[in-house]
PDB file of C-alpha atoms in Angstrom:
ATOM      1  CA  UNK A 831     -35.628 -17.374 -15.307  1.00 43.00           C
ATOM      2  CA  UNK A 832     -36.894 -16.012 -11.985  1.00 39.00           C
ATOM      3  CA  UNK A 833     -34.385 -18.156 -10.102  1.00 40.00           C
ATOM      4  CA  UNK A 834     -31.558 -16.816 -12.272  1.00 39.00           C
ATOM      5  CA  UNK A 835     -32.680 -13.241 -11.591  1.00 39.00           C
ATOM      6  CA  UNK A 836     -32.779 -13.886  -7.836  1.00 38.00           C
ATOM      7  CA  UNK A 837     -29.282 -15.373  -7.944  1.00 38.00           C
ATOM      8  CA  UNK A 838     -27.979 -12.327  -9.853  1.00 38.00           C
ATOM      9  CA  UNK A 839     -29.548  -9.919  -7.333  1.00 34.00           C
ATOM     10  CA  UNK A 840     -28.141 -11.903  -4.394  1.00 37.00           C
ATOM     11  CA  UNK A 841     -24.665 -11.988  -5.940  1.00 38.00           C
ATOM     12  CA  UNK A 842     -24.838  -8.256  -6.609  1.00 35.00           C
ATOM     13  CA  UNK A 843     -25.761  -7.522  -2.993  1.00 37.00           C
ATOM     14  CA  UNK A 844     -22.916  -9.665  -1.679  1.00 36.00           C
ATOM     15  CA  UNK A 845     -20.528  -7.975  -4.116  1.00 36.00           C
ATOM     16  CA  UNK A 846     -21.436  -4.460  -3.052  1.00 34.00           C
ATOM     17  CA  UNK A 847     -21.432  -5.462   0.613  1.00 34.00           C
ATOM     18  CA  UNK A 848     -17.858  -6.694   0.442  1.00 42.00           C
ATOM     19  CA  UNK A 849     -16.361  -3.912  -1.635  1.00 45.00           C
ATOM     20  CA  UNK A 850     -12.626  -3.571  -1.664  1.00 87.00           C
ATOM     21  CA  UNK A 851     -12.619   0.198  -2.124  1.00 96.00           C
ATOM     22  CA  UNK A 852     -14.206   1.196   1.183  1.00 96.00           C
ATOM     23  CA  UNK A 853     -15.393   4.305   2.997  1.00 95.00           C
ATOM     24  CA  UNK A 854     -13.031   3.905   5.961  1.00 96.00           C
ATOM     25  CA  UNK A 855     -10.399   1.534   7.306  1.00 98.00           C
ATOM     26  CA  UNK A 856     -11.884   1.635  10.818  1.00 96.00           C
ATOM     27  CA  UNK A 857     -15.071  -0.073   9.639  1.00 95.00           C
ATOM     28  CA  UNK A 858     -13.639  -2.434   7.008  1.00 96.00           C
ATOM     29  CA  UNK A 859     -10.062  -3.652   7.668  1.00 97.00           C
ATOM     30  CA  UNK A 860      -8.873  -2.112  10.957  1.00 98.00           C
ATOM     31  CA  UNK A 861      -6.727  -5.135  11.866  1.00 98.00           C
ATOM     32  CA  UNK A 862      -3.732  -3.749   9.969  1.00 98.00           C
ATOM     33  CA  UNK A 863      -3.405  -0.751  12.308  1.00 98.00           C
ATOM     34  CA  UNK A 864      -2.164  -0.618  15.903  1.00 98.00           C
ATOM     35  CA  UNK A 865      -5.203  -0.281  18.185  1.00 97.00           C
ATOM     36  CA  UNK A 866      -7.247  -0.230  14.950  1.00 98.00           C
ATOM     37  CA  UNK A 867      -6.209   3.416  14.470  1.00 98.00           C
ATOM     38  CA  UNK A 868      -5.105   4.504  10.954  1.00 98.00           C
ATOM     39  CA  UNK A 869      -2.919   7.588  10.363  1.00 98.00           C
ATOM     40  CA  UNK A 870      -4.776  10.860  10.781  1.00 98.00           C
ATOM     41  CA  UNK A 871      -6.165  13.052   7.990  1.00 97.00           C
ATOM     42  CA  UNK A 872      -2.946  15.088   7.613  1.00 98.00           C
ATOM     43  CA  UNK A 873      -1.766  12.666   4.893  1.00 98.00           C
ATOM     44  CA  UNK A 874      -5.010  12.478   2.914  1.00 97.00           C
ATOM     45  CA  UNK A 875      -4.802  13.639  -0.729  1.00 98.00           C
ATOM     46  CA  UNK A 876      -7.441  15.626  -2.608  1.00 97.00           C
ATOM     47  CA  UNK A 877      -8.911  12.529  -4.215  1.00 97.00           C
ATOM     48  CA  UNK A 878      -8.351   9.575  -1.869  1.00 98.00           C
ATOM     49  CA  UNK A 879      -9.387   5.938  -2.167  1.00 98.00           C
ATOM     50  CA  UNK A 880      -9.339   3.638   0.843  1.00 98.00           C
ATOM     51  CA  UNK A 881      -8.471   0.113  -0.327  1.00 97.00           C
ATOM     52  CA  UNK A 882      -8.678  -3.034   1.768  1.00 97.00           C
ATOM     53  CA  UNK A 883      -6.317  -5.029  -0.416  1.00 96.00           C
ATOM     54  CA  UNK A 884      -8.206  -8.214  -1.204  1.00 93.00           C
ATOM     55  CA  UNK A 885      -6.844 -11.315  -2.930  1.00 94.00           C
ATOM     56  CA  UNK A 886      -8.494 -14.765  -3.088  1.00 91.00           C
ATOM     57  CA  UNK A 887     -11.338 -13.605  -0.835  1.00 90.00           C
ATOM     58  CA  UNK A 888      -9.085 -12.395   1.972  1.00 94.00           C
ATOM     59  CA  UNK A 889      -7.767  -8.999   3.100  1.00 96.00           C
ATOM     60  CA  UNK A 890      -3.971  -8.831   3.319  1.00 97.00           C
ATOM     61  CA  UNK A 891      -3.211  -5.136   3.915  1.00 98.00           C
ATOM     62  CA  UNK A 892      -4.649  -1.641   3.590  1.00 98.00           C
ATOM     63  CA  UNK A 893      -3.683   1.142   1.170  1.00 98.00           C
ATOM     64  CA  UNK A 894      -4.652   4.802   1.016  1.00 98.00           C
ATOM     65  CA  UNK A 895      -4.434   5.601  -2.703  1.00 98.00           C
ATOM     66  CA  UNK A 896      -4.062   8.989  -4.394  1.00 98.00           C
ATOM     67  CA  UNK A 897      -6.281   8.876  -7.489  1.00 97.00           C
ATOM     68  CA  UNK A 898      -4.826  12.088  -8.922  1.00 97.00           C
ATOM     69  CA  UNK A 899      -1.128  11.212  -8.554  1.00 98.00           C
ATOM     70  CA  UNK A 900      -1.807   7.498  -9.276  1.00 98.00           C
ATOM     71  CA  UNK A 901       0.418   6.338  -6.421  1.00 98.00           C
ATOM     72  CA  UNK A 902      -0.308   5.060  -2.908  1.00 98.00           C
ATOM     73  CA  UNK A 903      -0.054   7.516  -0.023  1.00 98.00           C
ATOM     74  CA  UNK A 904       0.717   4.639   2.320  1.00 98.00           C
ATOM     75  CA  UNK A 905       0.225   0.920   2.814  1.00 98.00           C
ATOM     76  CA  UNK A 906      -0.318  -0.645   6.255  1.00 98.00           C
ATOM     77  CA  UNK A 907       0.367  -4.272   7.138  1.00 98.00           C
ATOM     78  CA  UNK A 908       1.538  -6.734   9.789  1.00 98.00           C
ATOM     79  CA  UNK A 909       5.211  -7.685   9.575  1.00 98.00           C
ATOM     80  CA  UNK A 910       5.286 -11.481   9.195  1.00 98.00           C
ATOM     81  CA  UNK A 911       8.307 -12.401   7.053  1.00 96.00           C
ATOM     82  CA  UNK A 912       8.629 -15.936   5.741  1.00 90.00           C
ATOM     83  CA  UNK A 913      10.495 -17.947   3.094  1.00 87.00           C
ATOM     84  CA  UNK A 914       9.231 -18.163  -0.449  1.00 85.00           C
ATOM     85  CA  UNK A 915       9.702 -17.078  -4.040  1.00 89.00           C
ATOM     86  CA  UNK A 916       9.023 -13.612  -5.406  1.00 89.00           C
ATOM     87  CA  UNK A 917       5.767 -13.438  -7.432  1.00 93.00           C
ATOM     88  CA  UNK A 918       5.835 -12.370 -11.088  1.00 91.00           C
ATOM     89  CA  UNK A 919       2.211 -11.465 -11.803  1.00 94.00           C
ATOM     90  CA  UNK A 920       1.170  -7.805 -11.523  1.00 97.00           C
ATOM     91  CA  UNK A 921      -2.378  -6.924 -10.490  1.00 97.00           C
ATOM     92  CA  UNK A 922      -4.642  -3.852 -10.526  1.00 97.00           C
ATOM     93  CA  UNK A 923      -7.625  -2.700  -8.452  1.00 96.00           C
ATOM     94  CA  UNK A 924     -10.913  -3.032 -10.413  1.00 96.00           C
ATOM     95  CA  UNK A 925     -13.071  -1.143  -7.934  1.00 96.00           C
ATOM     96  CA  UNK A 926     -11.164   2.087  -8.490  1.00 97.00           C
ATOM     97  CA  UNK A 927     -13.258   2.204 -11.671  1.00 97.00           C
ATOM     98  CA  UNK A 928     -16.489   1.707  -9.706  1.00 95.00           C
ATOM     99  CA  UNK A 929     -18.215  -0.529  -7.172  1.00 92.00           C
ATOM    100  CA  UNK A 930     -19.783  -2.768  -9.821  1.00 92.00           C
ATOM    101  CA  UNK A 931     -16.396  -4.218 -10.739  1.00 94.00           C
ATOM    102  CA  UNK A 932     -14.758  -7.213  -8.987  1.00 91.00           C
ATOM    103  CA  UNK A 933     -13.989  -6.777  -5.297  1.00 91.00           C
ATOM    104  CA  UNK A 934     -10.633  -8.533  -5.543  1.00 92.00           C
ATOM    105  CA  UNK A 935      -7.468  -7.436  -7.343  1.00 95.00           C
ATOM    106  CA  UNK A 936      -7.132  -8.830 -10.868  1.00 95.00           C
ATOM    107  CA  UNK A 937      -4.692  -8.954 -13.767  1.00 96.00           C
ATOM    108  CA  UNK A 938      -5.154  -6.304 -16.463  1.00 97.00           C
ATOM    109  CA  UNK A 939      -5.585  -9.108 -19.001  1.00 96.00           C
ATOM    110  CA  UNK A 940      -8.516 -10.570 -17.033  1.00 96.00           C
ATOM    111  CA  UNK A 941     -10.355  -7.247 -16.886  1.00 96.00           C
ATOM    112  CA  UNK A 942      -9.804  -6.495 -20.556  1.00 96.00           C
ATOM    113  CA  UNK A 943     -10.900  -9.939 -21.750  1.00 96.00           C
ATOM    114  CA  UNK A 944     -13.624 -10.975 -19.306  1.00 95.00           C
ATOM    115  CA  UNK A 945     -15.162  -7.769 -17.946  1.00 94.00           C
ATOM    116  CA  UNK A 946     -15.418  -5.669 -21.112  1.00 90.00           C
ATOM    117  CA  UNK A 947     -13.072  -3.022 -19.715  1.00 95.00           C
ATOM    118  CA  UNK A 948     -10.935  -0.902 -22.040  1.00 96.00           C
ATOM    119  CA  UNK A 949      -7.336  -0.036 -21.180  1.00 97.00           C
ATOM    120  CA  UNK A 950      -8.297   3.641 -21.439  1.00 97.00           C
ATOM    121  CA  UNK A 951     -11.044   3.183 -18.868  1.00 96.00           C
ATOM    122  CA  UNK A 952      -8.727   1.324 -16.503  1.00 97.00           C
ATOM    123  CA  UNK A 953      -5.957   3.904 -16.906  1.00 97.00           C
ATOM    124  CA  UNK A 954      -8.260   6.761 -15.857  1.00 96.00           C
ATOM    125  CA  UNK A 955      -8.572   5.338 -12.349  1.00 94.00           C
ATOM    126  CA  UNK A 956      -5.016   4.152 -11.628  1.00 98.00           C
ATOM    127  CA  UNK A 957      -1.540   3.377 -12.934  1.00 98.00           C
ATOM    128  CA  UNK A 958      -1.287   0.524 -15.435  1.00 98.00           C
ATOM    129  CA  UNK A 959       1.584  -1.712 -16.526  1.00 97.00           C
ATOM    130  CA  UNK A 960       2.328   0.470 -19.554  1.00 97.00           C
ATOM    131  CA  UNK A 961       3.111   3.420 -17.242  1.00 98.00           C
ATOM    132  CA  UNK A 962       6.039   1.496 -15.748  1.00 97.00           C
ATOM    133  CA  UNK A 963       7.573   0.276 -19.005  1.00 96.00           C
ATOM    134  CA  UNK A 964      10.960   1.575 -20.217  1.00 91.00           C
ATOM    135  CA  UNK A 965      11.907   3.272 -16.942  1.00 95.00           C
ATOM    136  CA  UNK A 966      15.366   4.836 -16.707  1.00 96.00           C
ATOM    137  CA  UNK A 967      16.996   4.849 -13.279  1.00 98.00           C
ATOM    138  CA  UNK A 968      13.715   3.881 -11.607  1.00 98.00           C
ATOM    139  CA  UNK A 969      12.061   0.647 -10.455  1.00 96.00           C
ATOM    140  CA  UNK A 970       8.538  -0.427  -9.594  1.00 97.00           C
ATOM    141  CA  UNK A 971       9.076   0.084  -5.878  1.00 98.00           C
ATOM    142  CA  UNK A 972       6.860  -1.763  -3.409  1.00 98.00           C
ATOM    143  CA  UNK A 973       5.669   0.154  -0.376  1.00 98.00           C
ATOM    144  CA  UNK A 974       4.500  -3.040   1.329  1.00 98.00           C
ATOM    145  CA  UNK A 975       7.262  -5.500   0.323  1.00 97.00           C
ATOM    146  CA  UNK A 976       6.440  -9.090  -0.589  1.00 96.00           C
ATOM    147  CA  UNK A 977       9.304 -10.365   1.581  1.00 96.00           C
ATOM    148  CA  UNK A 978       7.514  -9.192   4.727  1.00 98.00           C
ATOM    149  CA  UNK A 979       4.776 -11.791   4.250  1.00 97.00           C
ATOM    150  CA  UNK A 980       4.616 -15.495   5.117  1.00 96.00           C
ATOM    151  CA  UNK A 981       3.036 -17.311   2.170  1.00 95.00           C
ATOM    152  CA  UNK A 982       2.351 -17.277  -1.556  1.00 95.00           C
ATOM    153  CA  UNK A 983      -1.056 -15.559  -1.437  1.00 95.00           C
ATOM    154  CA  UNK A 984       0.035 -12.772   0.904  1.00 96.00           C
ATOM    155  CA  UNK A 985       3.159 -12.084  -1.165  1.00 97.00           C
ATOM    156  CA  UNK A 986       1.198 -12.093  -4.426  1.00 96.00           C
ATOM    157  CA  UNK A 987      -1.242  -9.573  -2.926  1.00 97.00           C
ATOM    158  CA  UNK A 988       1.582  -7.025  -2.648  1.00 97.00           C
ATOM    159  CA  UNK A 989       2.084  -7.171  -6.428  1.00 97.00           C
ATOM    160  CA  UNK A 990      -0.709  -4.724  -7.148  1.00 97.00           C
ATOM    161  CA  UNK A 991       0.130  -1.433  -8.854  1.00 98.00           C
ATOM    162  CA  UNK A 992      -1.830   0.353  -6.108  1.00 98.00           C
ATOM    163  CA  UNK A 993       1.078  -0.614  -3.797  1.00 98.00           C
ATOM    164  CA  UNK A 994       3.795   0.618  -6.200  1.00 98.00           C
ATOM    165  CA  UNK A 995       5.653   3.897  -6.725  1.00 98.00           C
ATOM    166  CA  UNK A 996       8.441   4.928  -9.126  1.00 98.00           C
ATOM    167  CA  UNK A 997      11.453   4.413  -6.853  1.00 98.00           C
ATOM    168  CA  UNK A 998      15.084   5.263  -7.462  1.00 98.00           C
ATOM    169  CA  UNK A 999      16.774   2.120  -8.753  1.00 98.00           C
ATOM    170  CA  UNK A1000      19.865   2.377  -6.537  1.00 98.00           C
ATOM    171  CA  UNK A1001      17.815   3.170  -3.438  1.00 98.00           C
ATOM    172  CA  UNK A1002      15.375   0.321  -4.084  1.00 98.00           C
ATOM    173  CA  UNK A1003      18.133  -2.238  -4.510  1.00 97.00           C
ATOM    174  CA  UNK A1004      20.494  -0.704  -1.967  1.00 98.00           C
ATOM    175  CA  UNK A1005      19.863   1.150   1.277  1.00 98.00           C
ATOM    176  CA  UNK A1006      16.070   0.658   1.213  1.00 98.00           C
ATOM    177  CA  UNK A1007      16.456  -3.059   0.605  1.00 98.00           C
ATOM    178  CA  UNK A1008      18.945  -3.228   3.480  1.00 98.00           C
ATOM    179  CA  UNK A1009      16.380  -1.601   5.751  1.00 98.00           C
ATOM    180  CA  UNK A1010      13.599  -3.969   4.667  1.00 98.00           C
ATOM    181  CA  UNK A1011      15.696  -7.140   4.872  1.00 96.00           C
ATOM    182  CA  UNK A1012      18.229  -6.471   7.641  1.00 97.00           C
ATOM    183  CA  UNK A1013      17.295  -3.539   9.883  1.00 97.00           C
ATOM    184  CA  UNK A1014      13.713  -4.768  10.270  1.00 98.00           C
ATOM    185  CA  UNK A1015      14.928  -8.180  11.449  1.00 97.00           C
ATOM    186  CA  UNK A1016      17.138  -6.574  14.106  1.00 97.00           C
ATOM    187  CA  UNK A1017      14.561  -4.015  15.191  1.00 97.00           C
ATOM    188  CA  UNK A1018      11.734  -6.532  15.579  1.00 98.00           C
ATOM    189  CA  UNK A1019      13.630  -8.866  17.884  1.00 96.00           C
ATOM    190  CA  UNK A1020      11.379  -9.624  20.858  1.00 96.00           C
ATOM    191  CA  UNK A1021       8.246  -8.273  19.140  1.00 97.00           C
ATOM    192  CA  UNK A1022       5.044 -10.300  19.299  1.00 97.00           C
ATOM    193  CA  UNK A1023       3.214  -8.135  16.746  1.00 98.00           C
ATOM    194  CA  UNK A1024       4.696  -5.423  14.539  1.00 98.00           C
ATOM    195  CA  UNK A1025       2.426  -2.962  12.731  1.00 98.00           C
ATOM    196  CA  UNK A1026       3.959  -1.157   9.750  1.00 99.00           C
ATOM    197  CA  UNK A1027       2.844   1.926   7.830  1.00 99.00           C
ATOM    198  CA  UNK A1028       5.031   2.736   4.815  1.00 99.00           C
ATOM    199  CA  UNK A1029       4.425   5.633   2.462  1.00 98.00           C
ATOM    200  CA  UNK A1030       5.555   8.060  -0.209  1.00 98.00           C
ATOM    201  CA  UNK A1031       5.550  11.856  -0.326  1.00 98.00           C
ATOM    202  CA  UNK A1032       4.488  13.174  -3.776  1.00 98.00           C
ATOM    203  CA  UNK A1033       7.199  15.075  -5.663  1.00 98.00           C
ATOM    204  CA  UNK A1034       7.390  17.483  -8.586  1.00 98.00           C
ATOM    205  CA  UNK A1035       8.365  14.936 -11.241  1.00 98.00           C
ATOM    206  CA  UNK A1036       6.311  12.384 -13.167  1.00 98.00           C
ATOM    207  CA  UNK A1037       6.660   9.328 -15.373  1.00 98.00           C
ATOM    208  CA  UNK A1038       4.388   8.096 -18.176  1.00 97.00           C
ATOM    209  CA  UNK A1039       3.918  11.552 -19.731  1.00 96.00           C
ATOM    210  CA  UNK A1040       2.743  13.124 -16.493  1.00 97.00           C
ATOM    211  CA  UNK A1041       0.394  10.338 -15.473  1.00 98.00           C
ATOM    212  CA  UNK A1042       2.223   8.906 -12.447  1.00 98.00           C
ATOM    213  CA  UNK A1043       3.945  10.941  -9.758  1.00 98.00           C
ATOM    214  CA  UNK A1044       7.529  10.186  -8.779  1.00 98.00           C
ATOM    215  CA  UNK A1045       7.669  10.602  -4.978  1.00 98.00           C
ATOM    216  CA  UNK A1046      10.211  12.946  -3.467  1.00 98.00           C
ATOM    217  CA  UNK A1047      10.586  10.779  -0.347  1.00 98.00           C
ATOM    218  CA  UNK A1048       9.895   7.187   0.690  1.00 98.00           C
ATOM    219  CA  UNK A1049       9.269   6.540   4.387  1.00 99.00           C
ATOM    220  CA  UNK A1050       8.378   3.706   6.727  1.00 98.00           C
ATOM    221  CA  UNK A1051       7.258   3.447  10.349  1.00 98.00           C
ATOM    222  CA  UNK A1052       6.743   0.573  12.756  1.00 98.00           C
ATOM    223  CA  UNK A1053       5.031   0.045  16.096  1.00 98.00           C
ATOM    224  CA  UNK A1054       5.995  -3.180  17.843  1.00 98.00           C
ATOM    225  CA  UNK A1055       4.165  -4.801  20.740  1.00 97.00           C
ATOM    226  CA  UNK A1056       6.683  -6.553  22.956  1.00 96.00           C
ATOM    227  CA  UNK A1057       3.956  -7.515  25.447  1.00 93.00           C
ATOM    228  CA  UNK A1058       0.756  -5.981  26.828  1.00 89.00           C
ATOM    229  CA  UNK A1059       2.699  -3.298  28.723  1.00 92.00           C
ATOM    230  CA  UNK A1060       5.687  -2.607  26.492  1.00 95.00           C
ATOM    231  CA  UNK A1061       5.978  -1.206  22.987  1.00 97.00           C
ATOM    232  CA  UNK A1062       8.730   0.234  20.829  1.00 97.00           C
ATOM    233  CA  UNK A1063       8.575   2.244  17.621  1.00 98.00           C
ATOM    234  CA  UNK A1064      10.801   3.761  14.950  1.00 98.00           C
ATOM    235  CA  UNK A1065      10.768   5.340  11.517  1.00 98.00           C
ATOM    236  CA  UNK A1066      12.952   5.825   8.459  1.00 98.00           C
ATOM    237  CA  UNK A1067      12.911   8.197   5.518  1.00 98.00           C
ATOM    238  CA  UNK A1068      14.869   8.406   2.265  1.00 98.00           C
ATOM    239  CA  UNK A1069      15.082  10.972  -0.497  1.00 98.00           C
ATOM    240  CA  UNK A1070      13.983   9.275  -3.698  1.00 98.00           C
ATOM    241  CA  UNK A1071      17.128  10.185  -5.617  1.00 98.00           C
ATOM    242  CA  UNK A1072      19.779   9.148  -3.074  1.00 98.00           C
ATOM    243  CA  UNK A1073      20.884   5.742  -1.840  1.00 98.00           C
ATOM    244  CA  UNK A1074      20.601   6.703   1.834  1.00 98.00           C
ATOM    245  CA  UNK A1075      18.106   5.836   4.586  1.00 98.00           C
ATOM    246  CA  UNK A1076      17.823   7.929   7.739  1.00 98.00           C
ATOM    247  CA  UNK A1077      16.744   6.131  10.931  1.00 98.00           C
ATOM    248  CA  UNK A1078      14.493   8.224  13.190  1.00 98.00           C
ATOM    249  CA  UNK A1079      12.264   7.984  16.223  1.00 98.00           C
ATOM    250  CA  UNK A1080       8.567   7.752  15.403  1.00 98.00           C
ATOM    251  CA  UNK A1081       8.078  11.300  16.681  1.00 98.00           C
ATOM    252  CA  UNK A1082      10.905  12.623  14.498  1.00 98.00           C
ATOM    253  CA  UNK A1083       9.436  10.967  11.403  1.00 98.00           C
ATOM    254  CA  UNK A1084       5.986  12.411  12.122  1.00 98.00           C
ATOM    255  CA  UNK A1085       7.524  15.881  12.501  1.00 98.00           C
ATOM    256  CA  UNK A1086       9.454  15.552   9.204  1.00 98.00           C
ATOM    257  CA  UNK A1087       6.295  14.429   7.391  1.00 98.00           C
ATOM    258  CA  UNK A1088       4.357  17.319   8.946  1.00 98.00           C
ATOM    259  CA  UNK A1089       6.894  19.745   7.429  1.00 98.00           C
ATOM    260  CA  UNK A1090       6.922  18.004   4.044  1.00 98.00           C
ATOM    261  CA  UNK A1091       3.133  17.938   3.706  1.00 97.00           C
ATOM    262  CA  UNK A1092       2.642  21.389   5.244  1.00 96.00           C
ATOM    263  CA  UNK A1093      -0.724  20.563   6.799  1.00 95.00           C
ATOM    264  CA  UNK A1094      -1.738  19.509  10.294  1.00 97.00           C
ATOM    265  CA  UNK A1095       0.543  17.526  12.601  1.00 98.00           C
ATOM    266  CA  UNK A1096       0.960  14.005  11.213  1.00 98.00           C
ATOM    267  CA  UNK A1097       0.090  11.071  13.482  1.00 98.00           C
ATOM    268  CA  UNK A1098       0.882   7.604  12.115  1.00 98.00           C
ATOM    269  CA  UNK A1099      -0.158   5.421  15.058  1.00 98.00           C
ATOM    270  CA  UNK A1100      -2.330   5.464  18.163  1.00 98.00           C
ATOM    271  CA  UNK A1101      -0.880   7.577  20.975  1.00 97.00           C
ATOM    272  CA  UNK A1102       0.166   4.462  22.943  1.00 96.00           C
ATOM    273  CA  UNK A1103       3.007   3.971  20.478  1.00 98.00           C
ATOM    274  CA  UNK A1104       6.132   5.676  21.900  1.00 98.00           C
ATOM    275  CA  UNK A1105       7.294   8.733  19.986  1.00 97.00           C
ATOM    276  CA  UNK A1106      10.780   8.939  21.555  1.00 94.00           C
TER     277      UNK A1106
END
């Protein structure tokens, strides 16, 4: 009995020590940001959650999540596209309910059946599958797209609802898809490492009876290391009701986001990333 108690205490300590919902990206999963520098506080919502997106005991990307709007503010990752099939399983983030829950993303079904979690309890902390049912003119839009990752586990990790926003159906399958699948390939030619931060600006409309915000804009930014002395950067933004993507310099995108958020000047990458 004593041995069992010691094992439970040890497991609990390891669990809490490796939490997925963290206090900062700098101390927990900085590798997804250029020079280990996340975007500044100008994008932070009233009730933020910093998530090191963990699947099968490994971190695959980072997401700043807006608990109130139930959408991600941004997701940050390394661009490493590879061949493979598109996953079908959708996951959620248990630790948005509290640190005593699993530290890795799980299926709703697993939490409901094995962790004594109610759907109501889960839905208080984040969007759930039911919120995205019966959408009209909208898709479950990935911020961090599965196609930008090299293997099955990394692609599956992007299929968490904490990486999803209600996105205009035509935009998601049209101009935004063209940017993700074609423009990124052209733009990253010659890059050794490409850091990406892709986000959504909250709008005035909601789905799921006011539970989940429909963003007004979707945006993406990239900082590419050509070699130790040379870097290039760019950004794009799209209104979330038009099938158009506007290509910008990194500095132009930061200025547009600064106006849209109406707070301090937005900075998406370390200052060594070119703004022009």
